CSV table of C-alpha atoms in Angstrom, one decimal:
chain,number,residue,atom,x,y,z
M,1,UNK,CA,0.0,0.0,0.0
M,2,UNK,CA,1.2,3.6,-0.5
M,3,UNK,CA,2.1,5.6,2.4
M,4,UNK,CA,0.2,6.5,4.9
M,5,UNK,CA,1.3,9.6,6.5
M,6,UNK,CA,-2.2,11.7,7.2
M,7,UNK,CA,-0.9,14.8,4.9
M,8,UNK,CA,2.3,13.3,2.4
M,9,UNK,CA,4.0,15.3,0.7
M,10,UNK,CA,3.6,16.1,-2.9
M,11,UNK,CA,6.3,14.0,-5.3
M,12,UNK,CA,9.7,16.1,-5.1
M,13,UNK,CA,10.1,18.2,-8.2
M,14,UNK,CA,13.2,19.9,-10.0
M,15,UNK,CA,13.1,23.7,-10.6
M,16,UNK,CA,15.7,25.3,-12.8
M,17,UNK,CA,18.0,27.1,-11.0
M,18,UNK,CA,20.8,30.1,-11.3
M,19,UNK,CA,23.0,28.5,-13.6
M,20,UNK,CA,25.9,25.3,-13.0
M,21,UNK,CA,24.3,22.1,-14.9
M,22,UNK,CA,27.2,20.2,-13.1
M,23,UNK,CA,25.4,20.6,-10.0
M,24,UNK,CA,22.8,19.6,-8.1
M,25,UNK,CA,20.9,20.8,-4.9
M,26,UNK,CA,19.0,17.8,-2.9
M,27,UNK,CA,16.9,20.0,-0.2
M,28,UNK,CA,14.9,19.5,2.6
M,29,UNK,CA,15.9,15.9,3.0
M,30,UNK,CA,16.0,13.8,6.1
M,31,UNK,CA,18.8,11.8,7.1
M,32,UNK,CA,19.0,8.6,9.7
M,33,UNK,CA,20.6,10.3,12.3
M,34,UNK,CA,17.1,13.1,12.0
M,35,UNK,CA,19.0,15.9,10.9
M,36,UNK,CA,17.2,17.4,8.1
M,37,UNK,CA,19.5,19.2,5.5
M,38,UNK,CA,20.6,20.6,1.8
M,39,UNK,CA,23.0,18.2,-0.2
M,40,UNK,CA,24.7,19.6,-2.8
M,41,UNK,CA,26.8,17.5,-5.4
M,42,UNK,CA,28.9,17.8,-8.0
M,43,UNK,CA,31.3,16.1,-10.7
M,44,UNK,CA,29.6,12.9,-9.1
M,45,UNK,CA,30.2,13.9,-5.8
M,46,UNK,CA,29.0,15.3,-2.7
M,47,UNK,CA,30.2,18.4,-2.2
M,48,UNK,CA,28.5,19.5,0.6
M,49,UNK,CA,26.4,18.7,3.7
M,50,UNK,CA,24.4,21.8,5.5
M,51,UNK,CA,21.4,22.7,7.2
M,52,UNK,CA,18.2,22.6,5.4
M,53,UNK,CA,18.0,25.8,3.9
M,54,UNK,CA,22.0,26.9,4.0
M,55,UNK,CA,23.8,25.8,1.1
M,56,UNK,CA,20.3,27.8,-0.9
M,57,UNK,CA,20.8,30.9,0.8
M,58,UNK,CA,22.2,34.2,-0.8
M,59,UNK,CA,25.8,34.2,-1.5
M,60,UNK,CA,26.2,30.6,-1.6
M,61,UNK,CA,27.4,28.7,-4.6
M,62,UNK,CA,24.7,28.6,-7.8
M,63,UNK,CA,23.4,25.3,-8.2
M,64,UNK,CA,22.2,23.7,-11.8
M,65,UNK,CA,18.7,22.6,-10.3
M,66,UNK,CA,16.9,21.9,-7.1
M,67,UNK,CA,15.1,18.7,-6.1
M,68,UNK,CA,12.4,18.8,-3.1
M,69,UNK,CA,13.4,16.2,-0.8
M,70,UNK,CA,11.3,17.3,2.1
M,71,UNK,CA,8.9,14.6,3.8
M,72,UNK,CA,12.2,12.3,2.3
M,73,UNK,CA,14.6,10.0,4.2
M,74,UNK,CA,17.9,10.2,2.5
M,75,UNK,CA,20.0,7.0,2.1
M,76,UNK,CA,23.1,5.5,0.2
M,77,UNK,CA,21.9,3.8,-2.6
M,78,UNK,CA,21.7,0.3,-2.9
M,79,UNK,CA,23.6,-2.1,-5.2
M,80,UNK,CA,22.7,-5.2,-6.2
M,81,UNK,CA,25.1,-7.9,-5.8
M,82,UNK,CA,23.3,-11.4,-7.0
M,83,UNK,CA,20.9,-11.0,-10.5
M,84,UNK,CA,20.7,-13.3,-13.5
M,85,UNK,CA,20.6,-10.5,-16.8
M,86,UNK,CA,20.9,-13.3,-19.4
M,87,UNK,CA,17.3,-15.0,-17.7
M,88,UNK,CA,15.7,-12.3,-16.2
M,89,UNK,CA,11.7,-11.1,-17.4
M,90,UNK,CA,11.7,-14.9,-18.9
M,91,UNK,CA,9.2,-16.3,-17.1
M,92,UNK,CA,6.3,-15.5,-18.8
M,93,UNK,CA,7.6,-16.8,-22.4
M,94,UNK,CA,6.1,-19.8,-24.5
M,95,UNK,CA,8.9,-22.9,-24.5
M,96,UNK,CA,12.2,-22.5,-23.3
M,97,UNK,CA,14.6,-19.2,-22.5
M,98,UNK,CA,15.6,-17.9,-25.9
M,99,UNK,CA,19.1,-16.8,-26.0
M,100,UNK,CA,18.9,-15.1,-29.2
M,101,UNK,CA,21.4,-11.9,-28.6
M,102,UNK,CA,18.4,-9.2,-29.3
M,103,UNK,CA,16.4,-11.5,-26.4
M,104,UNK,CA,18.8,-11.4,-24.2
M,105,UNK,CA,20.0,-7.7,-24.5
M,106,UNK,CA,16.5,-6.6,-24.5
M,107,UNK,CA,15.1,-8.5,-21.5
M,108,UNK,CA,18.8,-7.7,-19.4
M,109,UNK,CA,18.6,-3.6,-20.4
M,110,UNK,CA,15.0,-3.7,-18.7
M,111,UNK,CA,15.8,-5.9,-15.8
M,112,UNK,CA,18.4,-3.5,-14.9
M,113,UNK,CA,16.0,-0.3,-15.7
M,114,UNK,CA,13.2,-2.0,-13.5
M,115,UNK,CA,16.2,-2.3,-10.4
M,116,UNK,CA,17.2,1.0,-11.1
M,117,UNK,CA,14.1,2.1,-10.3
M,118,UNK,CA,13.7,0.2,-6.9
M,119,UNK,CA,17.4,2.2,-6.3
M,120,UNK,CA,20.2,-0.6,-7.3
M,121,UNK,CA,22.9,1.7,-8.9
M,122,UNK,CA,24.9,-1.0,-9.6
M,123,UNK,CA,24.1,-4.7,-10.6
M,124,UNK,CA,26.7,-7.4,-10.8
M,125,UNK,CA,24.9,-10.2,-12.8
M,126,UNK,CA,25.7,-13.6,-13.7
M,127,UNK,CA,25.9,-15.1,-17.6
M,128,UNK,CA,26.1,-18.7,-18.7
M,129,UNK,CA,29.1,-19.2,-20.8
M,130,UNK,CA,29.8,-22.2,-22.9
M,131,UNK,CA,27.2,-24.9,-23.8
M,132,UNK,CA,24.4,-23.7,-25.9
M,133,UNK,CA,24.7,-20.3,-25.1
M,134,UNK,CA,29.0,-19.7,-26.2
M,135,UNK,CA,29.8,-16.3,-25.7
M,136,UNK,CA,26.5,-14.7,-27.0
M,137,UNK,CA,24.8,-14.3,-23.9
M,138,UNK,CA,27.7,-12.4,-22.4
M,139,UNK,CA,28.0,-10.2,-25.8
M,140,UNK,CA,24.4,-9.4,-25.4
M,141,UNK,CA,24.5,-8.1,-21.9
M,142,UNK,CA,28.0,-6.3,-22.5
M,143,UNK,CA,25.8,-4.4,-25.1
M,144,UNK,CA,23.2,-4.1,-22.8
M,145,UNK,CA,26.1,-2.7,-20.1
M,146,UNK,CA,27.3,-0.1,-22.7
M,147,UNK,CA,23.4,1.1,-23.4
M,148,UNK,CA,22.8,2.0,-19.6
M,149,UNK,CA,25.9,4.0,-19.3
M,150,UNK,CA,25.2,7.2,-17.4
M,151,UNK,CA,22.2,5.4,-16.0
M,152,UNK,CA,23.2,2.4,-14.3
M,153,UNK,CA,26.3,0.2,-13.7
M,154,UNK,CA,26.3,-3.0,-15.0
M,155,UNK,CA,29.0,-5.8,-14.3
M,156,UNK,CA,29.3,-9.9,-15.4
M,157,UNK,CA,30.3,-12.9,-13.8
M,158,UNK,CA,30.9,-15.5,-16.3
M,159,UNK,CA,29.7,-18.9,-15.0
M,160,UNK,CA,30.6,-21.7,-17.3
M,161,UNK,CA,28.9,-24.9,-16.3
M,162,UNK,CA,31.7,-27.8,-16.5
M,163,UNK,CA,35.5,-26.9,-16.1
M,164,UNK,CA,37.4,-30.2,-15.3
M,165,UNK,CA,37.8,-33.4,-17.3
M,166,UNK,CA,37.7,-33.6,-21.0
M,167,UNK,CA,34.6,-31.7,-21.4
M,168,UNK,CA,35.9,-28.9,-19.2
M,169,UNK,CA,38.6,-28.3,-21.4
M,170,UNK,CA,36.5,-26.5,-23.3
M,171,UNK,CA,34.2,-25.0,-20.7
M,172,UNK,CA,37.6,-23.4,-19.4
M,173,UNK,CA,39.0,-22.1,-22.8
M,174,UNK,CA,35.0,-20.2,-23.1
M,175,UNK,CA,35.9,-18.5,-19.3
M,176,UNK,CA,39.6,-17.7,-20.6
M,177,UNK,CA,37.6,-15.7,-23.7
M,178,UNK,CA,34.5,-14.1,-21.5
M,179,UNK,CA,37.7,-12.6,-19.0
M,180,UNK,CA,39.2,-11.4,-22.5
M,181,UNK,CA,35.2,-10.5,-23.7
M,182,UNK,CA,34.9,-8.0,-21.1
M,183,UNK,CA,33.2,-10.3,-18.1
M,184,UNK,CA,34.6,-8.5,-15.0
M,185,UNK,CA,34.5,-11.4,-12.3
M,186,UNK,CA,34.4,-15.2,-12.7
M,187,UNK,CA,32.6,-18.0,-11.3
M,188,UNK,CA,30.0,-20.6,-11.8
M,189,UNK,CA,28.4,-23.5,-9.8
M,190,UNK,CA,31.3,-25.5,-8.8
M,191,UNK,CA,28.0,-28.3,-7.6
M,192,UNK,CA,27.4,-29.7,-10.7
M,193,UNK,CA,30.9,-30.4,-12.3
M,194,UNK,CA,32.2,-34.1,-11.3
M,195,UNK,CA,34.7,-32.8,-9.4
M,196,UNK,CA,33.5,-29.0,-7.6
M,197,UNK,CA,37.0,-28.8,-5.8
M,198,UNK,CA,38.9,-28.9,-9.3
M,199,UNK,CA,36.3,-26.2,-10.5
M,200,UNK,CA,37.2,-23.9,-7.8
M,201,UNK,CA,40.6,-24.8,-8.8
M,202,UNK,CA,40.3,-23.6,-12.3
M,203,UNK,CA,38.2,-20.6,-11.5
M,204,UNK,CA,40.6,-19.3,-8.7
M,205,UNK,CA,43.3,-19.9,-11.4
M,206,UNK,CA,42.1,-17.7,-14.4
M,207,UNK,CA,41.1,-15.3,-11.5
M,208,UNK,CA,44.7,-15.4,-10.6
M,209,UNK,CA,45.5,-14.6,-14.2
M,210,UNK,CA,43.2,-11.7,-14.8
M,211,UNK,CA,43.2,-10.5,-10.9
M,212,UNK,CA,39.3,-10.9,-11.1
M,213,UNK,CA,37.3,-11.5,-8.0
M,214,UNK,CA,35.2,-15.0,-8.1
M,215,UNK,CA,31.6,-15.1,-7.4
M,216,UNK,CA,30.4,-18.9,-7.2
M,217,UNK,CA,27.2,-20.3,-6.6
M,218,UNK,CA,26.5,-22.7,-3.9
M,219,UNK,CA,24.3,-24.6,-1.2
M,220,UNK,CA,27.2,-24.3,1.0
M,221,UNK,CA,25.5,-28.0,2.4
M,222,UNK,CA,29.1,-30.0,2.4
M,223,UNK,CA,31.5,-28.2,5.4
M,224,UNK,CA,34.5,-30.6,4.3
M,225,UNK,CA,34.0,-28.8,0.5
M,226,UNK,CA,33.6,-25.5,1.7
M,227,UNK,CA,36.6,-25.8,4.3
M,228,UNK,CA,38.8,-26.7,1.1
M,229,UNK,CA,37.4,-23.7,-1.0
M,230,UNK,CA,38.2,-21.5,1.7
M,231,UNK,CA,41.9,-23.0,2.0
M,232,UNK,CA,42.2,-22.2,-1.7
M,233,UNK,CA,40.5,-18.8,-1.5
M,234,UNK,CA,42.3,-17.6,1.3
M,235,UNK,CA,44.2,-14.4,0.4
M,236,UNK,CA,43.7,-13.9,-3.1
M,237,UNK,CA,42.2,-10.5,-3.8
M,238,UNK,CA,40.4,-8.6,-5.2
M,239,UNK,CA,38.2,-11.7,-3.5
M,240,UNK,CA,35.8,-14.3,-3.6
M,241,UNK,CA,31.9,-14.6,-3.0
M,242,UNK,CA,30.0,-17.2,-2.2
M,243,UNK,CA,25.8,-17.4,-2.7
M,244,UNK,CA,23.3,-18.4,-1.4
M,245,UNK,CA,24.6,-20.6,0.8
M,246,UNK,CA,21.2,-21.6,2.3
M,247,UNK,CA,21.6,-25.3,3.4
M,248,UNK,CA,24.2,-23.6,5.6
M,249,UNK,CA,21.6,-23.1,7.8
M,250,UNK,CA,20.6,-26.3,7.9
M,251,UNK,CA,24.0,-28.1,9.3
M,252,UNK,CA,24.4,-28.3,13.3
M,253,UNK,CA,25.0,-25.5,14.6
M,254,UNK,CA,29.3,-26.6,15.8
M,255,UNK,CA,29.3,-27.2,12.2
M,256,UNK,CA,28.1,-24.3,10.5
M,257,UNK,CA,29.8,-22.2,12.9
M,258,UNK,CA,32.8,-23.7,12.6
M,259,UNK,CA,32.5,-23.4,8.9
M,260,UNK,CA,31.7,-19.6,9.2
M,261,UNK,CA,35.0,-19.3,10.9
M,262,UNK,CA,36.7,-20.8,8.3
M,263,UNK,CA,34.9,-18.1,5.5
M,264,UNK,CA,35.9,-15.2,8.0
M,265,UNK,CA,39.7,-16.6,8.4
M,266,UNK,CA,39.7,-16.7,4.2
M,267,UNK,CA,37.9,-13.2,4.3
M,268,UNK,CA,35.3,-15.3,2.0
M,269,UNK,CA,31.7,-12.7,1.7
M,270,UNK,CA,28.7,-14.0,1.0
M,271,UNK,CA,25.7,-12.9,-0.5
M,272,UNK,CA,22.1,-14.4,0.8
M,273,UNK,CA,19.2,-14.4,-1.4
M,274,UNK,CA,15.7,-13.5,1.2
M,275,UNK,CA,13.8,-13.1,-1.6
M,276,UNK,CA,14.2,-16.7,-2.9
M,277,UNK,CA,17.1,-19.1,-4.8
M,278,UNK,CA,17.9,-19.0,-8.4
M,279,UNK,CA,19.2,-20.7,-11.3
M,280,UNK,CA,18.4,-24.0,-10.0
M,281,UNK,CA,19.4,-23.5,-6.4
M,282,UNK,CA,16.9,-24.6,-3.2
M,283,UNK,CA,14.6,-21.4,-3.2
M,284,UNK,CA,13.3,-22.7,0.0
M,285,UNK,CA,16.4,-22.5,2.1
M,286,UNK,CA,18.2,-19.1,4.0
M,287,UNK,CA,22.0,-18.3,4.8
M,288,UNK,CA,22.3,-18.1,8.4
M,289,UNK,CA,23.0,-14.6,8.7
M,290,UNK,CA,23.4,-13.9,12.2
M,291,UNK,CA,25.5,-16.5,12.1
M,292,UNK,CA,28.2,-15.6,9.7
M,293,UNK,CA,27.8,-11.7,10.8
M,294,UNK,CA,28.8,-12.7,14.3
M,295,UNK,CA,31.8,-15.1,13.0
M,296,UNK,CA,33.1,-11.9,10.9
M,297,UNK,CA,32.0,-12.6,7.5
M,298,UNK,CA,31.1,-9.9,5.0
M,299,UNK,CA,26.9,-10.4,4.0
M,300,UNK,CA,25.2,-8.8,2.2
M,301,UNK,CA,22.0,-9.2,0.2
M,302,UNK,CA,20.9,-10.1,-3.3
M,303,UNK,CA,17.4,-10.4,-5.1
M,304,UNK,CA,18.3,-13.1,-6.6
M,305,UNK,CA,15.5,-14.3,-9.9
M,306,UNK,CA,13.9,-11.5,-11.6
M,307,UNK,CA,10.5,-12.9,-12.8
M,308,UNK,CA,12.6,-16.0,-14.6
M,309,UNK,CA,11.8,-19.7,-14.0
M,310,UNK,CA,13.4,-19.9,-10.9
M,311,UNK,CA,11.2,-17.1,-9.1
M,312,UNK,CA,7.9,-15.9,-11.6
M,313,UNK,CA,7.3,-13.3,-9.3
M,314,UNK,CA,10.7,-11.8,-8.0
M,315,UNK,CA,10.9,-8.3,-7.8
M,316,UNK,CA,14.9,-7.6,-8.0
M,317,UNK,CA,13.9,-4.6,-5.1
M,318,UNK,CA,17.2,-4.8,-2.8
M,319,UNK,CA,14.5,-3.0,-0.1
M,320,UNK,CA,12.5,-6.2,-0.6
M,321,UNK,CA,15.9,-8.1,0.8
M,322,UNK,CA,16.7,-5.6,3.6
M,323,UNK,CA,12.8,-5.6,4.2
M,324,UNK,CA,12.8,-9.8,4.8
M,325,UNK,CA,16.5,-9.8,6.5
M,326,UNK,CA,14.6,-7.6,9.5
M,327,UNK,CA,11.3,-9.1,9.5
M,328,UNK,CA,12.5,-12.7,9.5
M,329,UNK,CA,16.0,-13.3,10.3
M,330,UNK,CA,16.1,-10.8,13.5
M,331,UNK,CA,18.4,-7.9,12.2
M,332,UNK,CA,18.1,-4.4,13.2
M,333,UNK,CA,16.8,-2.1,10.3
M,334,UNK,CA,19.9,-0.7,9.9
M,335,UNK,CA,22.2,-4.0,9.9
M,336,UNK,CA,19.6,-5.1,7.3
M,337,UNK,CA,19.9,-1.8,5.3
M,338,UNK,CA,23.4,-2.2,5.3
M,339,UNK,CA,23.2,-5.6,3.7
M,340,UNK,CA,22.2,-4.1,0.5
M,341,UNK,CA,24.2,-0.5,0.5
M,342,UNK,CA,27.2,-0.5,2.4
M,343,UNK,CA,28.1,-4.3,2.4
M,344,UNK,CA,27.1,-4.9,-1.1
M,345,UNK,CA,29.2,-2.5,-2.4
M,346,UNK,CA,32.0,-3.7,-0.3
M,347,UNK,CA,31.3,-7.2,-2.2
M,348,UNK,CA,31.4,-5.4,-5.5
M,349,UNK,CA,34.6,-3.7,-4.5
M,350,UNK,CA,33.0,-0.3,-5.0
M,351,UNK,CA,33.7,2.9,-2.7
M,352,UNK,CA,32.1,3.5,0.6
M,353,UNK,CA,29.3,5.8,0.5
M,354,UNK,CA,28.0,8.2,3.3
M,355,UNK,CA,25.4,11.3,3.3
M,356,UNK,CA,29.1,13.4,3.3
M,357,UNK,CA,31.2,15.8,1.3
M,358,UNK,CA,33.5,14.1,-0.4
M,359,UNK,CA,31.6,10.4,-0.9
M,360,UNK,CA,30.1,8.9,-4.5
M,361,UNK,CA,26.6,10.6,-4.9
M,362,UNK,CA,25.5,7.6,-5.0
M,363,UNK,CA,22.3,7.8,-3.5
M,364,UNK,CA,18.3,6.8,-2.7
M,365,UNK,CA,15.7,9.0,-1.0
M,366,UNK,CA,12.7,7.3,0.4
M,367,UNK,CA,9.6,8.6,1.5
M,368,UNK,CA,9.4,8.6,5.3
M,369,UNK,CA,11.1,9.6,8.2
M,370,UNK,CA,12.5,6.7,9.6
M,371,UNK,CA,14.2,3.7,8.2
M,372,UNK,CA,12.1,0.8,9.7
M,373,UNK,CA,8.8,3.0,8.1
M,374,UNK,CA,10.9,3.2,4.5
M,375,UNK,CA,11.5,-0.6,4.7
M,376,UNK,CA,8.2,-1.0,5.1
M,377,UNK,CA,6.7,1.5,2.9
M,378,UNK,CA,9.4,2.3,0.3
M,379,UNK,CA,7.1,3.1,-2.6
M,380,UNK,CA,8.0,6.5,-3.5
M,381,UNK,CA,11.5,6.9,-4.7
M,382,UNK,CA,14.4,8.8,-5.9
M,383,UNK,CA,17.2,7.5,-7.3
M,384,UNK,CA,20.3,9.7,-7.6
M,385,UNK,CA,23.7,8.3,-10.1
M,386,UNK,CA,27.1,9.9,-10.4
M,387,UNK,CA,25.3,13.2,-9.2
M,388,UNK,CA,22.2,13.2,-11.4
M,389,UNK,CA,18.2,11.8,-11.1
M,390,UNK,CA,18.2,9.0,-13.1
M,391,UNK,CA,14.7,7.5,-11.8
M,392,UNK,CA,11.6,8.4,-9.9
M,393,UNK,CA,8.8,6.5,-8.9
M,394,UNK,CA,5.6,8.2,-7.1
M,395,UNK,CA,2.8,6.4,-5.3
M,396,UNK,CA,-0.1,8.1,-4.0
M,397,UNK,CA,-2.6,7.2,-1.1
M,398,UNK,CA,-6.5,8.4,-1.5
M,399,UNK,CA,-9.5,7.7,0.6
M,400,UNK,CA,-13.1,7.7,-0.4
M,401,UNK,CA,-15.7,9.9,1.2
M,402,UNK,CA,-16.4,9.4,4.4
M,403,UNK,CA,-16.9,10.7,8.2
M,404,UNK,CA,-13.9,8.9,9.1
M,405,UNK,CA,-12.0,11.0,6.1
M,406,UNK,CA,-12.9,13.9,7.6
M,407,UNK,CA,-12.3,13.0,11.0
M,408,UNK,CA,-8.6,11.6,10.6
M,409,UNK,CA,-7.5,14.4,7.7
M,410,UNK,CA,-6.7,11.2,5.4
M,411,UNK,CA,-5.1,12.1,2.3
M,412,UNK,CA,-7.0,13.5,-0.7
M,413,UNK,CA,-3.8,13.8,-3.3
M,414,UNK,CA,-5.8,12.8,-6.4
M,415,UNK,CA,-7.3,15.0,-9.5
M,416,UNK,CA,-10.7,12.8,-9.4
M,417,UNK,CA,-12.6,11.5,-6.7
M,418,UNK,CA,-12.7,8.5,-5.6
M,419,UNK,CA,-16.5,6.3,-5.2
């Protein structure tokens, strides 16, 4: 449902101003801490935190517009560290996924518009390579990647299927190209080659060679295979991520803690998936998060299936994630927030970003004045990349007629009226 404050406040709305087009003003808006202030930014950049009302007063610097935060709670923006581009908005189709390169492109441009819009500035997303698919897939959403420049970030992880034996020789040459292609990280699901710990193997190897970080799928449900992947892992940078790991939870609780020890020691992250598995993987089961926060290792939060086979009806909203990690797995609102902002990025080896001079305006403003309220009821957004809006979405509350309307003030925001 839209929000229900008794008298919201209007959508914000940009009015020209004196005359820099490099910069921007963000006024009025509320941070965590309750301060309410101006943000001005520029070159992609905050250059400034003051007062509400200061950095718009006479004398100050010109800024190229103004956007109305007020009645907004503003927030680092999310990224999203766990999609599927080359599968995503697939669900619906007759027959199976086409990988035709005009499918694909098409279908990973919008999936990456539609998580734009829920404030995901960055998506990493993983590609089959190999098989049926080659290199085509991964061409397709590279083109996609080089459409949504200025608007969004977009980033692969090649994940070829088999990478040991005599059909792996083949699966590993296609990785060796994708790294060469333009994929950015490498990985896979090491669960369904013959031999998982000669996959890691392989994959940790052309990392090696190309200094890529690794991002592998897995159930995380055999502690003597992940102790060996974190042996190997241990120290190699830029890093290595691990998802969804949900029958983690499901081991004895020595065991899984012991194992989250052994991610920590390697500085292994991993990324849950709340909203539901993917690409095959137990959509039923949950990392345990308070778990592997307490043993030290980095987690943060993915959405997992956008609307494919694997989840018809995923929504790819990182507030969804942050939303499910405090409702059901007992985190604060802010430890769940940070899932998707601050430790996501850290997965995606991206800067830190705080609501300060001198940070990536990377940023998301939420209607609301609290974060446990915009968890709940994020519906109207604004999504702020490398210094500029680049997506808005409004809701609106309305009442019909009646003594109680009157009563409790409840909101009348619409043109028409309501029967």
């Amino acid at each position: 449902m839209p929000d229900s404050q008794p008298q919201p406040p209007p959508p914000p709305s940009s009015s020209p101003g004196p005359a820099d087009p490099s910069s921007l003003l963000l006024c009025g808006a509320r941070l965590t801490d309750g301060r309410t202030v101006d943000v001005r930014l520029g070159g992609g950049h905050i250059e400034a935190v003051g007062t509400a009302g200061s950095l718009a007063a006479g004398g100050t610097r010109a800024c190229g517009a103004r956007v109305d935060l007020g009645g907004y709670l503003l927030l680092p923006a999310p990224a999203e560290p766990h999609a599927h581009a080359d599968t995503a908005l697939s669900a619906d189709a007759e027959g199976p996924v086409s990988y035709e390169p005009q499918d694909v492109q098409r279908r990973a441009t919008e999936a990456a518009l539609l998580q734009l819009g829920h404030g995901a500035t960055v998506v990493r997303a993983h590609v089959r390579v190999g098989d049926v698919q080659g290199l085509g897939a991964l061409a397709a959403v590279l083109r996609a990647r080089r459409a949504l420049r200025g608007l969004a970030e977009l980033t692969t992880v090649a994940m070829p299927r088999v990478l040991t034996g005599v059909a792996g020789a083949d699966g590993l040459a296609v990785l060796r190209d994708a790294v060469k292609m333009g994929a950015s990280v490498v990985g896979g699901r090491p669960d369904l080659d013959p031999d998982p710990t000669g996959y890691v193997e392989a994959v940790l190897e052309v990392a090696s060679e190309h200094g890529c970080p690794v991002d592998l799928h897995t159930d995380a449900g055999d502690p003597a295979r992940l102790a060996r992947l974190a042996a190997m892992a241990g120290g190699l940078r830029p890093g290595v991520t691990l998802s969804p790991c949900g029958d983690l939870g499901r081991l004895p609780s020595e065991v899984a803690s012991r194992t989250a020890d052994q991610l920590a020691a390697a500085g292994v992250a991993v990324v849950c998936l709340p909203q539901g598995g993917c690409d095959g993987v137990d959509r039923q089961g949950a990392a345990p998060v308070r778990l592997l926060r307490a043993a030290g290792v980095r987690v943060a939060a993915g959405s997992g299936a956008l609307r494919d086979v694997s989840n018809p009806v995923g929504r790819g909203d990182p507030l969804e994630a942050a939303f499910l990690l405090a409702s059901r797995h007992g985190l604060s609102p802010e430890e769940a927030y940070d899932t998707v902002s601050g430790s996501a990025r850290a997965v995606l080896g991206l800067p830190e970003v705080r609501v300060e001079a001198g940070f990536p305006a990377e940023l998301l403003a939420v209607r609301g004045d609290r974060l446990a309220g915009a968890l709940s009821l994020a519906y109207s957004r604004v999504v702020v990349h490398r210094g500029r809006v680049v997506a808005r979405t409004s809701a609106v509350r309305e009442f019909c007629s009646s003594a109680a309307s009157v009563e409790l003030g409840l909101p009348r925001q619409g043109r028409g009226q309501l029967s």
